[in-house]
Amino acid sequence: MSDQLVRKFASRVAMSAADCALVAGLPFKVRTIDASTYMLREGQRPTRCAFIIEGLAYRQKLTPNGEREIVSIIMPGEFVDLQNLFLEESDHDIQALTRLTLAEVPISTLRELIVSCPAAGHALWVDALIESSIHREWLLNVGRRNARTRLAHLLCEFSVRFRKSAGNDMAYELPMTQEQLGDALGLTPVHVNRVLKSLESAGLIARKKRQVSVIDWPGLRDTAEFNERYLHLNQTRI
Protein backbone atom coordinates (compact mmCIF):
# COMPACT_ATOMS: atom_id res chain seq x y z
CA MET A 1 0.00 0.00 0.00
CA SER A 2 2.85 2.38 0.77
CA ASP A 3 4.24 1.70 -2.72
CA GLN A 4 0.86 2.56 -4.28
CA LEU A 5 0.77 5.87 -2.44
CA VAL A 6 4.33 6.70 -3.54
CA ARG A 7 3.44 5.91 -7.17
CA LYS A 8 0.38 8.12 -6.85
CA PHE A 9 2.38 11.13 -5.70
CA ALA A 10 5.19 10.46 -8.18
CA SER A 11 2.67 10.40 -11.04
CA ARG A 12 1.91 14.07 -10.35
CA VAL A 13 5.34 15.58 -9.62
CA ALA A 14 9.00 14.54 -9.63
CA MET A 15 9.81 13.14 -6.18
CA SER A 16 13.24 12.78 -4.55
CA ALA A 17 14.16 9.69 -2.54
CA ALA A 18 13.58 11.69 0.64
CA ASP A 19 10.13 12.79 -0.58
CA CYS A 20 9.20 9.20 -1.39
CA ALA A 21 10.33 8.08 2.06
CA LEU A 22 8.06 10.65 3.71
CA VAL A 23 5.07 9.50 1.64
CA ALA A 24 5.88 5.84 2.28
CA GLY A 25 5.88 6.59 6.01
CA LEU A 26 2.30 7.88 6.04
CA PRO A 27 0.15 5.98 8.54
CA PHE A 28 -2.97 4.47 7.01
CA LYS A 29 -5.79 2.11 7.86
CA VAL A 30 -7.11 -0.29 5.21
CA ARG A 31 -10.87 -0.65 5.29
CA THR A 32 -13.38 -2.49 3.11
CA ILE A 33 -16.95 -1.27 2.73
CA ASP A 34 -19.93 -2.59 0.80
CA ALA A 35 -21.59 -1.02 -2.23
CA SER A 36 -24.07 1.76 -1.43
CA THR A 37 -22.38 2.54 1.90
CA TYR A 38 -22.02 6.24 2.62
CA MET A 39 -18.38 7.19 3.12
CA LEU A 40 -19.19 10.80 3.90
CA ARG A 41 -22.43 12.72 4.40
CA GLU A 42 -23.14 16.37 3.77
CA GLY A 43 -22.47 18.35 6.93
CA GLN A 44 -20.10 15.75 8.35
CA ARG A 45 -16.71 16.86 9.73
CA PRO A 46 -14.21 14.36 8.27
CA THR A 47 -11.03 13.28 10.06
CA ARG A 48 -9.53 10.99 7.41
CA CYS A 49 -8.79 11.21 3.69
CA ALA A 50 -9.42 8.01 1.74
CA PHE A 51 -7.40 6.60 -1.17
CA ILE A 52 -9.22 4.00 -3.29
CA ILE A 53 -7.33 0.74 -3.75
CA GLU A 54 -10.15 -1.22 -5.41
CA GLY A 55 -13.68 -0.30 -6.47
CA LEU A 56 -15.57 2.85 -7.46
CA ALA A 57 -17.28 5.63 -5.54
CA TYR A 58 -19.33 8.67 -6.52
CA ARG A 59 -20.16 12.14 -5.28
CA GLN A 60 -23.76 13.27 -5.21
CA LYS A 61 -25.79 16.35 -4.36
CA LEU A 62 -29.42 16.16 -3.27
CA THR A 63 -32.19 18.70 -3.61
CA PRO A 64 -34.45 19.34 -0.57
CA ASN A 65 -37.08 17.04 -2.09
CA GLY A 66 -34.56 14.21 -2.55
CA GLU A 67 -33.72 14.47 -6.24
CA ARG A 68 -30.14 13.41 -6.93
CA GLU A 69 -27.36 14.57 -9.22
CA ILE A 70 -24.24 12.40 -9.42
CA VAL A 71 -21.45 14.93 -9.93
CA SER A 72 -18.37 12.70 -10.29
CA ILE A 73 -17.05 9.15 -10.27
CA ILE A 74 -13.93 8.29 -8.24
CA MET A 75 -11.75 5.43 -9.46
CA PRO A 76 -8.93 3.23 -8.08
CA GLY A 77 -5.73 5.16 -7.50
CA GLU A 78 -7.58 8.38 -6.66
CA PHE A 79 -8.12 10.25 -3.40
CA VAL A 80 -11.77 10.57 -2.43
CA ASP A 81 -11.93 13.80 -0.48
CA LEU A 82 -8.91 16.08 -0.86
CA GLN A 83 -11.10 19.17 -0.47
CA ASN A 84 -11.70 18.17 3.13
CA LEU A 85 -8.04 18.62 3.99
CA PHE A 86 -8.85 22.26 4.64
CA LEU A 87 -12.65 22.62 4.55
CA GLU A 88 -14.24 22.03 7.92
CA GLU A 89 -17.31 20.10 6.78
CA SER A 90 -18.45 18.23 3.71
CA ASP A 91 -20.86 19.97 1.31
CA HIS A 92 -21.93 16.76 -0.48
CA ASP A 93 -22.33 13.00 -0.03
CA ILE A 94 -19.81 10.36 -1.12
CA GLN A 95 -21.15 6.86 -1.59
CA ALA A 96 -19.62 3.52 -2.60
CA LEU A 97 -20.70 2.53 -6.11
CA THR A 98 -19.16 -0.94 -5.72
CA ARG A 99 -17.51 -2.80 -2.87
CA LEU A 100 -14.51 -0.64 -1.93
CA THR A 101 -11.09 -1.22 -0.44
CA LEU A 102 -9.69 2.02 0.96
CA ALA A 103 -6.54 3.27 2.61
CA GLU A 104 -7.54 6.00 5.04
CA VAL A 105 -4.91 8.55 6.07
CA PRO A 106 -5.52 10.99 8.95
CA ILE A 107 -6.14 14.50 7.65
CA SER A 108 -3.80 15.93 10.30
CA THR A 109 -0.97 13.74 8.99
CA LEU A 110 -1.52 14.85 5.39
CA ARG A 111 -1.47 18.47 6.50
CA GLU A 112 1.87 17.86 8.23
CA LEU A 113 3.20 16.16 5.07
CA ILE A 114 2.29 19.19 2.97
CA VAL A 115 4.33 21.43 5.30
CA SER A 116 7.36 19.11 5.51
CA CYS A 117 7.36 17.97 1.88
CA PRO A 118 6.52 20.67 -0.71
CA ALA A 119 6.62 18.12 -3.53
CA ALA A 120 3.81 16.16 -1.86
CA GLY A 121 1.81 19.37 -1.47
CA HIS A 122 2.40 20.08 -5.17
CA ALA A 123 1.12 16.60 -6.06
CA LEU A 124 -2.05 17.01 -4.00
CA TRP A 125 -2.66 20.42 -5.57
CA VAL A 126 -2.40 18.87 -9.03
CA ASP A 127 -4.86 16.15 -8.06
CA ALA A 128 -7.38 18.69 -6.78
CA LEU A 129 -7.01 20.85 -9.90
CA ILE A 130 -7.51 17.87 -12.23
CA GLU A 131 -10.65 16.97 -10.31
CA SER A 132 -11.89 20.54 -10.85
CA SER A 133 -11.13 20.23 -14.57
CA ILE A 134 -13.24 17.07 -14.77
CA HIS A 135 -16.07 18.84 -12.95
CA ARG A 136 -16.00 21.62 -15.56
CA GLU A 137 -16.26 19.07 -18.36
CA TRP A 138 -19.18 17.35 -16.65
CA LEU A 139 -20.93 20.70 -16.32
CA LEU A 140 -20.48 21.33 -20.05
CA ASN A 141 -21.62 17.79 -20.80
CA VAL A 142 -24.91 18.12 -18.91
CA GLY A 143 -25.55 21.71 -19.91
CA ARG A 144 -24.70 21.85 -23.62
CA ARG A 145 -24.52 18.40 -25.22
CA ASN A 146 -27.46 16.37 -26.50
CA ALA A 147 -28.31 13.04 -24.88
CA ARG A 148 -26.43 10.85 -27.40
CA THR A 149 -23.27 12.95 -27.28
CA ARG A 150 -23.55 13.25 -23.51
CA LEU A 151 -23.64 9.50 -22.88
CA ALA A 152 -20.97 8.77 -25.49
CA HIS A 153 -18.72 11.33 -23.82
CA LEU A 154 -19.13 9.67 -20.42
CA LEU A 155 -18.27 6.27 -21.93
CA CYS A 156 -15.17 7.75 -23.56
CA GLU A 157 -14.06 9.29 -20.28
CA PHE A 158 -14.53 6.00 -18.44
CA SER A 159 -12.53 4.20 -21.13
CA VAL A 160 -9.57 6.53 -20.71
CA ARG A 161 -9.69 6.60 -16.92
CA PHE A 162 -10.09 2.81 -16.66
CA ARG A 163 -7.08 2.46 -18.97
CA LYS A 164 -5.04 4.50 -16.53
CA SER A 165 -6.22 2.63 -13.44
CA ALA A 166 -6.61 -0.90 -14.84
CA GLY A 167 -4.70 -0.92 -18.15
CA ASN A 168 -7.64 -1.69 -20.44
CA ASP A 169 -9.70 0.98 -22.19
CA MET A 170 -11.53 -1.08 -24.81
CA ALA A 171 -13.59 -3.21 -22.41
CA TYR A 172 -14.58 -2.53 -18.83
CA GLU A 173 -17.29 -3.22 -16.30
CA LEU A 174 -19.55 -0.24 -15.78
CA PRO A 175 -21.34 -1.03 -12.52
CA MET A 176 -23.91 1.74 -12.84
CA THR A 177 -27.62 1.22 -13.23
CA GLN A 178 -29.44 3.16 -15.91
CA GLU A 179 -30.95 5.24 -13.13
CA GLN A 180 -27.47 6.14 -11.87
CA LEU A 181 -26.29 6.96 -15.39
CA GLY A 182 -29.34 9.16 -15.75
CA ASP A 183 -28.53 10.95 -12.50
CA ALA A 184 -25.01 11.63 -13.80
CA LEU A 185 -26.25 12.89 -17.16
CA GLY A 186 -29.52 14.65 -16.40
CA LEU A 187 -31.53 12.00 -18.28
CA THR A 188 -34.33 9.60 -17.40
CA PRO A 189 -33.51 5.85 -17.19
CA VAL A 190 -35.73 5.28 -20.22
CA HIS A 191 -33.78 7.84 -22.24
CA VAL A 192 -30.47 6.29 -21.13
CA ASN A 193 -31.66 2.87 -22.27
CA ARG A 194 -32.70 4.27 -25.64
CA VAL A 195 -29.36 6.01 -26.20
CA LEU A 196 -27.33 2.95 -25.17
CA LYS A 197 -29.27 0.88 -27.71
CA SER A 198 -28.63 3.48 -30.42
CA LEU A 199 -24.86 3.46 -29.73
CA GLU A 200 -24.91 -0.32 -29.85
CA SER A 201 -26.96 -0.40 -33.08
CA ALA A 202 -24.47 1.99 -34.65
CA GLY A 203 -21.65 -0.47 -33.93
CA LEU A 204 -19.85 1.88 -31.54
CA ILE A 205 -20.14 -0.27 -28.41
CA ALA A 206 -21.24 -3.75 -27.35
CA ARG A 207 -22.81 -4.63 -24.02
CA LYS A 208 -23.06 -7.85 -22.05
CA LYS A 209 -24.78 -7.27 -18.75
CA ARG A 210 -22.62 -4.51 -17.23
CA GLN A 211 -19.62 -5.15 -19.46
CA VAL A 212 -19.06 -2.39 -22.01
CA SER A 213 -16.78 -3.05 -25.00
CA VAL A 214 -15.75 -0.23 -27.31
CA ILE A 215 -16.00 -1.55 -30.86
CA ASP A 216 -15.31 1.63 -32.79
CA TRP A 217 -13.15 4.00 -30.73
CA PRO A 218 -12.75 6.70 -33.43
CA GLY A 219 -16.49 6.62 -34.07
CA LEU A 220 -17.35 6.84 -30.39
CA ARG A 221 -14.90 9.74 -29.93
CA ASP A 222 -16.46 11.61 -32.86
CA THR A 223 -19.97 11.01 -31.55
CA ALA A 224 -18.90 12.27 -28.12
CA GLU A 225 -16.88 15.24 -29.40
CA PHE A 226 -14.33 13.86 -26.94
CA ASN A 227 -10.96 15.48 -26.26
CA GLU A 228 -9.10 14.02 -23.29
CA ARG A 229 -7.16 17.23 -22.61
CA TYR A 230 -9.27 17.98 -19.54
CA LEU A 231 -8.03 14.76 -17.88
CA HIS A 232 -4.42 16.06 -17.86
CA LEU A 233 -2.96 12.58 -18.23
CA ASN A 234 0.67 13.62 -18.74
CA GLN A 235 1.05 15.83 -15.73
CA THR A 236 4.37 14.92 -14.09
CA ARG A 237 6.58 17.98 -13.65
CA ILE A 238 10.29 18.22 -12.83
mmCIF file of C-alpha atoms in Angstrom:
data_model
loop_
_atom_site.group_PDB
_atom_site.id
_atom_site.type_symbol
_atom_site.label_atom_id
_atom_site.label_comp_id
_atom_site.label_asym_id
_atom_site.label_seq_id
_atom_site.Cartn_x
_atom_site.Cartn_y
_atom_site.Cartn_z
ATOM 1 C CA MET A 1 0.000 0.000 0.000
ATOM 2 C CA SER A 2 2.854 2.384 0.766
ATOM 3 C CA ASP A 3 4.241 1.704 -2.717
ATOM 4 C CA GLN A 4 0.862 2.562 -4.281
ATOM 5 C CA LEU A 5 0.772 5.872 -2.437
ATOM 6 C CA VAL A 6 4.333 6.698 -3.537
ATOM 7 C CA ARG A 7 3.445 5.914 -7.170
ATOM 8 C CA LYS A 8 0.379 8.116 -6.854
ATOM 9 C CA PHE A 9 2.377 11.128 -5.699
ATOM 10 C CA ALA A 10 5.194 10.464 -8.182
ATOM 11 C CA SER A 11 2.668 10.401 -11.044
ATOM 12 C CA ARG A 12 1.913 14.065 -10.350
ATOM 13 C CA VAL A 13 5.338 15.581 -9.617
ATOM 14 C CA ALA A 14 8.996 14.539 -9.626
ATOM 15 C CA MET A 15 9.808 13.143 -6.177
ATOM 16 C CA SER A 16 13.238 12.785 -4.549
ATOM 17 C CA ALA A 17 14.156 9.692 -2.541
ATOM 18 C CA ALA A 18 13.575 11.686 0.643
ATOM 19 C CA ASP A 19 10.132 12.791 -0.584
ATOM 20 C CA CYS A 20 9.203 9.197 -1.390
ATOM 21 C CA ALA A 21 10.331 8.077 2.062
ATOM 22 C CA LEU A 22 8.056 10.653 3.709
ATOM 23 C CA VAL A 23 5.070 9.497 1.644
ATOM 24 C CA ALA A 24 5.879 5.837 2.285
ATOM 25 C CA GLY A 25 5.876 6.592 6.007
ATOM 26 C CA LEU A 26 2.301 7.881 6.040
ATOM 27 C CA PRO A 27 0.147 5.981 8.540
ATOM 28 C CA PHE A 28 -2.970 4.473 7.013
ATOM 29 C CA LYS A 29 -5.792 2.114 7.862
ATOM 30 C CA VAL A 30 -7.105 -0.286 5.214
ATOM 31 C CA ARG A 31 -10.871 -0.651 5.286
ATOM 32 C CA THR A 32 -13.378 -2.494 3.107
ATOM 33 C CA ILE A 33 -16.954 -1.268 2.730
ATOM 34 C CA ASP A 34 -19.930 -2.595 0.801
ATOM 35 C CA ALA A 35 -21.586 -1.024 -2.225
ATOM 36 C CA SER A 36 -24.074 1.764 -1.430
ATOM 37 C CA THR A 37 -22.378 2.537 1.901
ATOM 38 C CA TYR A 38 -22.020 6.243 2.617
ATOM 39 C CA MET A 39 -18.382 7.185 3.118
ATOM 40 C CA LEU A 40 -19.188 10.803 3.904
ATOM 41 C CA ARG A 41 -22.431 12.716 4.400
ATOM 42 C CA GLU A 42 -23.143 16.372 3.768
ATOM 43 C CA GLY A 43 -22.471 18.349 6.927
ATOM 44 C CA GLN A 44 -20.101 15.749 8.352
ATOM 45 C CA ARG A 45 -16.708 16.861 9.729
ATOM 46 C CA PRO A 46 -14.208 14.362 8.274
ATOM 47 C CA THR A 47 -11.032 13.278 10.063
ATOM 48 C CA ARG A 48 -9.532 10.991 7.406
ATOM 49 C CA CYS A 49 -8.790 11.211 3.694
ATOM 50 C CA ALA A 50 -9.424 8.007 1.736
ATOM 51 C CA PHE A 51 -7.398 6.601 -1.166
ATOM 52 C CA ILE A 52 -9.218 4.001 -3.294
ATOM 53 C CA ILE A 53 -7.330 0.739 -3.753
ATOM 54 C CA GLU A 54 -10.153 -1.217 -5.406
ATOM 55 C CA GLY A 55 -13.681 -0.300 -6.470
ATOM 56 C CA LEU A 56 -15.566 2.846 -7.464
ATOM 57 C CA ALA A 57 -17.280 5.631 -5.541
ATOM 58 C CA TYR A 58 -19.332 8.667 -6.522
ATOM 59 C CA ARG A 59 -20.161 12.140 -5.280
ATOM 60 C CA GLN A 60 -23.755 13.274 -5.207
ATOM 61 C CA LYS A 61 -25.793 16.352 -4.358
ATOM 62 C CA LEU A 62 -29.423 16.157 -3.272
ATOM 63 C CA THR A 63 -32.190 18.701 -3.606
ATOM 64 C CA PRO A 64 -34.453 19.335 -0.570
ATOM 65 C CA ASN A 65 -37.080 17.036 -2.091
ATOM 66 C CA GLY A 66 -34.559 14.206 -2.547
ATOM 67 C CA GLU A 67 -33.721 14.467 -6.241
ATOM 68 C CA ARG A 68 -30.139 13.411 -6.930
ATOM 69 C CA GLU A 69 -27.358 14.568 -9.221
ATOM 70 C CA ILE A 70 -24.237 12.405 -9.417
ATOM 71 C CA VAL A 71 -21.447 14.928 -9.928
ATOM 72 C CA SER A 72 -18.369 12.701 -10.285
ATOM 73 C CA ILE A 73 -17.052 9.148 -10.271
ATOM 74 C CA ILE A 74 -13.933 8.290 -8.236
ATOM 75 C CA MET A 75 -11.747 5.429 -9.460
ATOM 76 C CA PRO A 76 -8.931 3.234 -8.084
ATOM 77 C CA GLY A 77 -5.729 5.164 -7.498
ATOM 78 C CA GLU A 78 -7.585 8.383 -6.659
ATOM 79 C CA PHE A 79 -8.122 10.253 -3.402
ATOM 80 C CA VAL A 80 -11.766 10.573 -2.429
ATOM 81 C CA ASP A 81 -11.926 13.803 -0.481
ATOM 82 C CA LEU A 82 -8.908 16.075 -0.862
ATOM 83 C CA GLN A 83 -11.099 19.174 -0.473
ATOM 84 C CA ASN A 84 -11.705 18.169 3.129
ATOM 85 C CA LEU A 85 -8.042 18.622 3.986
ATOM 86 C CA PHE A 86 -8.853 22.264 4.635
ATOM 87 C CA LEU A 87 -12.649 22.620 4.547
ATOM 88 C CA GLU A 88 -14.245 22.029 7.917
ATOM 89 C CA GLU A 89 -17.310 20.100 6.779
ATOM 90 C CA SER A 90 -18.453 18.229 3.708
ATOM 91 C CA ASP A 91 -20.860 19.972 1.312
ATOM 92 C CA HIS A 92 -21.931 16.764 -0.480
ATOM 93 C CA ASP A 93 -22.326 12.995 -0.028
ATOM 94 C CA ILE A 94 -19.811 10.359 -1.116
ATOM 95 C CA GLN A 95 -21.149 6.855 -1.586
ATOM 96 C CA ALA A 96 -19.616 3.524 -2.600
ATOM 97 C CA LEU A 97 -20.701 2.527 -6.108
ATOM 98 C CA THR A 98 -19.161 -0.944 -5.721
ATOM 99 C CA ARG A 99 -17.506 -2.797 -2.869
ATOM 100 C CA LEU A 100 -14.513 -0.638 -1.930
ATOM 101 C CA THR A 101 -11.095 -1.224 -0.440
ATOM 102 C CA LEU A 102 -9.685 2.020 0.958
ATOM 103 C CA ALA A 103 -6.535 3.267 2.607
ATOM 104 C CA GLU A 104 -7.535 5.996 5.038
ATOM 105 C CA VAL A 105 -4.908 8.553 6.066
ATOM 106 C CA PRO A 106 -5.522 10.989 8.949
ATOM 107 C CA ILE A 107 -6.137 14.502 7.654
ATOM 108 C CA SER A 108 -3.803 15.929 10.295
ATOM 109 C CA THR A 109 -0.968 13.740 8.990
ATOM 110 C CA LEU A 110 -1.521 14.846 5.388
ATOM 111 C CA ARG A 111 -1.469 18.466 6.496
ATOM 112 C CA GLU A 112 1.872 17.864 8.226
ATOM 113 C CA LEU A 113 3.199 16.157 5.075
ATOM 114 C CA ILE A 114 2.289 19.192 2.969
ATOM 115 C CA VAL A 115 4.328 21.425 5.296
ATOM 116 C CA SER A 116 7.355 19.114 5.514
ATOM 117 C CA CYS A 117 7.356 17.974 1.875
ATOM 118 C CA PRO A 118 6.523 20.675 -0.710
ATOM 119 C CA ALA A 119 6.619 18.124 -3.528
ATOM 120 C CA ALA A 120 3.812 16.162 -1.864
ATOM 121 C CA GLY A 121 1.810 19.366 -1.466
ATOM 122 C CA HIS A 122 2.396 20.081 -5.167
ATOM 123 C CA ALA A 123 1.121 16.599 -6.060
ATOM 124 C CA LEU A 124 -2.048 17.008 -4.000
ATOM 125 C CA TRP A 125 -2.657 20.424 -5.573
ATOM 126 C CA VAL A 126 -2.395 18.869 -9.028
ATOM 127 C CA ASP A 127 -4.860 16.150 -8.062
ATOM 128 C CA ALA A 128 -7.376 18.688 -6.776
ATOM 129 C CA LEU A 129 -7.010 20.848 -9.900
ATOM 130 C CA ILE A 130 -7.515 17.870 -12.226
ATOM 131 C CA GLU A 131 -10.653 16.969 -10.311
ATOM 132 C CA SER A 132 -11.885 20.543 -10.849
ATOM 133 C CA SER A 133 -11.127 20.230 -14.566
ATOM 134 C CA ILE A 134 -13.236 17.069 -14.766
ATOM 135 C CA HIS A 135 -16.071 18.843 -12.949
ATOM 136 C CA ARG A 136 -16.002 21.622 -15.563
ATOM 137 C CA GLU A 137 -16.257 19.074 -18.364
ATOM 138 C CA TRP A 138 -19.178 17.347 -16.654
ATOM 139 C CA LEU A 139 -20.931 20.696 -16.321
ATOM 140 C CA LEU A 140 -20.476 21.329 -20.048
ATOM 141 C CA ASN A 141 -21.622 17.789 -20.801
ATOM 142 C CA VAL A 142 -24.907 18.120 -18.907
ATOM 143 C CA GLY A 143 -25.546 21.715 -19.906
ATOM 144 C CA ARG A 144 -24.703 21.848 -23.619
ATOM 145 C CA ARG A 145 -24.521 18.396 -25.221
ATOM 146 C CA ASN A 146 -27.456 16.371 -26.499
ATOM 147 C CA ALA A 147 -28.306 13.035 -24.885
ATOM 148 C CA ARG A 148 -26.428 10.854 -27.396
ATOM 149 C CA THR A 149 -23.268 12.947 -27.278
ATOM 150 C CA ARG A 150 -23.545 13.253 -23.510
ATOM 151 C CA LEU A 151 -23.639 9.500 -22.878
ATOM 152 C CA ALA A 152 -20.967 8.769 -25.494
ATOM 153 C CA HIS A 153 -18.719 11.327 -23.817
ATOM 154 C CA LEU A 154 -19.130 9.667 -20.422
ATOM 155 C CA LEU A 155 -18.273 6.269 -21.927
ATOM 156 C CA CYS A 156 -15.166 7.751 -23.558
ATOM 157 C CA GLU A 157 -14.057 9.286 -20.278
ATOM 158 C CA PHE A 158 -14.532 6.000 -18.444
ATOM 159 C CA SER A 159 -12.530 4.200 -21.132
ATOM 160 C CA VAL A 160 -9.570 6.529 -20.713
ATOM 161 C CA ARG A 161 -9.694 6.604 -16.916
ATOM 162 C CA PHE A 162 -10.089 2.813 -16.662
ATOM 163 C CA ARG A 163 -7.080 2.456 -18.974
ATOM 164 C CA LYS A 164 -5.038 4.505 -16.533
ATOM 165 C CA SER A 165 -6.221 2.630 -13.437
ATOM 166 C CA ALA A 166 -6.605 -0.899 -14.844
ATOM 167 C CA GLY A 167 -4.698 -0.919 -18.146
ATOM 168 C CA ASN A 168 -7.636 -1.690 -20.441
ATOM 169 C CA ASP A 169 -9.698 0.977 -22.185
ATOM 170 C CA MET A 170 -11.533 -1.081 -24.806
ATOM 171 C CA ALA A 171 -13.587 -3.208 -22.408
ATOM 172 C CA TYR A 172 -14.577 -2.532 -18.827
ATOM 173 C CA GLU A 173 -17.293 -3.224 -16.296
ATOM 174 C CA LEU A 174 -19.552 -0.242 -15.783
ATOM 175 C CA PRO A 175 -21.342 -1.035 -12.515
ATOM 176 C CA MET A 176 -23.912 1.741 -12.842
ATOM 177 C CA THR A 177 -27.620 1.222 -13.227
ATOM 178 C CA GLN A 178 -29.443 3.162 -15.914
ATOM 179 C CA GLU A 179 -30.954 5.239 -13.130
ATOM 180 C CA GLN A 180 -27.474 6.138 -11.867
ATOM 181 C CA LEU A 181 -26.288 6.958 -15.387
ATOM 182 C CA GLY A 182 -29.344 9.163 -15.753
ATOM 183 C CA ASP A 183 -28.533 10.950 -12.500
ATOM 184 C CA ALA A 184 -25.008 11.627 -13.797
ATOM 185 C CA LEU A 185 -26.252 12.893 -17.164
ATOM 186 C CA GLY A 186 -29.523 14.646 -16.401
ATOM 187 C CA LEU A 187 -31.532 12.003 -18.281
ATOM 188 C CA THR A 188 -34.331 9.601 -17.397
ATOM 189 C CA PRO A 189 -33.507 5.854 -17.189
ATOM 190 C CA VAL A 190 -35.733 5.281 -20.217
ATOM 191 C CA HIS A 191 -33.778 7.837 -22.235
ATOM 192 C CA VAL A 192 -30.467 6.295 -21.127
ATOM 193 C CA ASN A 193 -31.655 2.874 -22.271
ATOM 194 C CA ARG A 194 -32.702 4.274 -25.640
ATOM 195 C CA VAL A 195 -29.364 6.006 -26.199
ATOM 196 C CA LEU A 196 -27.332 2.950 -25.173
ATOM 197 C CA LYS A 197 -29.267 0.882 -27.710
ATOM 198 C CA SER A 198 -28.627 3.480 -30.418
ATOM 199 C CA LEU A 199 -24.865 3.462 -29.726
ATOM 200 C CA GLU A 200 -24.912 -0.317 -29.849
ATOM 201 C CA SER A 201 -26.964 -0.400 -33.077
ATOM 202 C CA ALA A 202 -24.471 1.994 -34.653
ATOM 203 C CA GLY A 203 -21.650 -0.471 -33.935
ATOM 204 C CA LEU A 204 -19.850 1.877 -31.545
ATOM 205 C CA ILE A 205 -20.145 -0.269 -28.414
ATOM 206 C CA ALA A 206 -21.238 -3.746 -27.351
ATOM 207 C CA ARG A 207 -22.811 -4.635 -24.023
ATOM 208 C CA LYS A 208 -23.062 -7.853 -22.054
ATOM 209 C CA LYS A 209 -24.785 -7.275 -18.748
ATOM 210 C CA ARG A 210 -22.616 -4.506 -17.228
ATOM 211 C CA GLN A 211 -19.617 -5.153 -19.456
ATOM 212 C CA VAL A 212 -19.056 -2.393 -22.010
ATOM 213 C CA SER A 213 -16.776 -3.052 -25.000
ATOM 214 C CA VAL A 214 -15.752 -0.228 -27.305
ATOM 215 C CA ILE A 215 -16.001 -1.555 -30.861
ATOM 216 C CA ASP A 216 -15.307 1.634 -32.795
ATOM 217 C CA TRP A 217 -13.148 4.004 -30.730
ATOM 218 C CA PRO A 218 -12.753 6.696 -33.428
ATOM 219 C CA GLY A 219 -16.491 6.623 -34.072
ATOM 220 C CA LEU A 220 -17.351 6.841 -30.386
ATOM 221 C CA ARG A 221 -14.897 9.739 -29.929
ATOM 222 C CA ASP A 222 -16.459 11.611 -32.857
ATOM 223 C CA THR A 223 -19.971 11.006 -31.553
ATOM 224 C CA ALA A 224 -18.900 12.265 -28.115
ATOM 225 C CA GLU A 225 -16.881 15.243 -29.395
ATOM 226 C CA PHE A 226 -14.332 13.857 -26.939
ATOM 227 C CA ASN A 227 -10.963 15.478 -26.262
ATOM 228 C CA GLU A 228 -9.097 14.020 -23.286
ATOM 229 C CA ARG A 229 -7.155 17.233 -22.615
ATOM 230 C CA TYR A 230 -9.275 17.976 -19.536
ATOM 231 C CA LEU A 231 -8.031 14.762 -17.884
ATOM 232 C CA HIS A 232 -4.422 16.065 -17.862
ATOM 233 C CA LEU A 233 -2.964 12.581 -18.230
ATOM 234 C CA ASN A 234 0.669 13.616 -18.740
ATOM 235 C CA GLN A 235 1.046 15.832 -15.734
ATOM 236 C CA THR A 236 4.370 14.919 -14.093
ATOM 237 C CA ARG A 237 6.585 17.977 -13.654
ATOM 238 C CA ILE A 238 10.293 18.220 -12.834
#
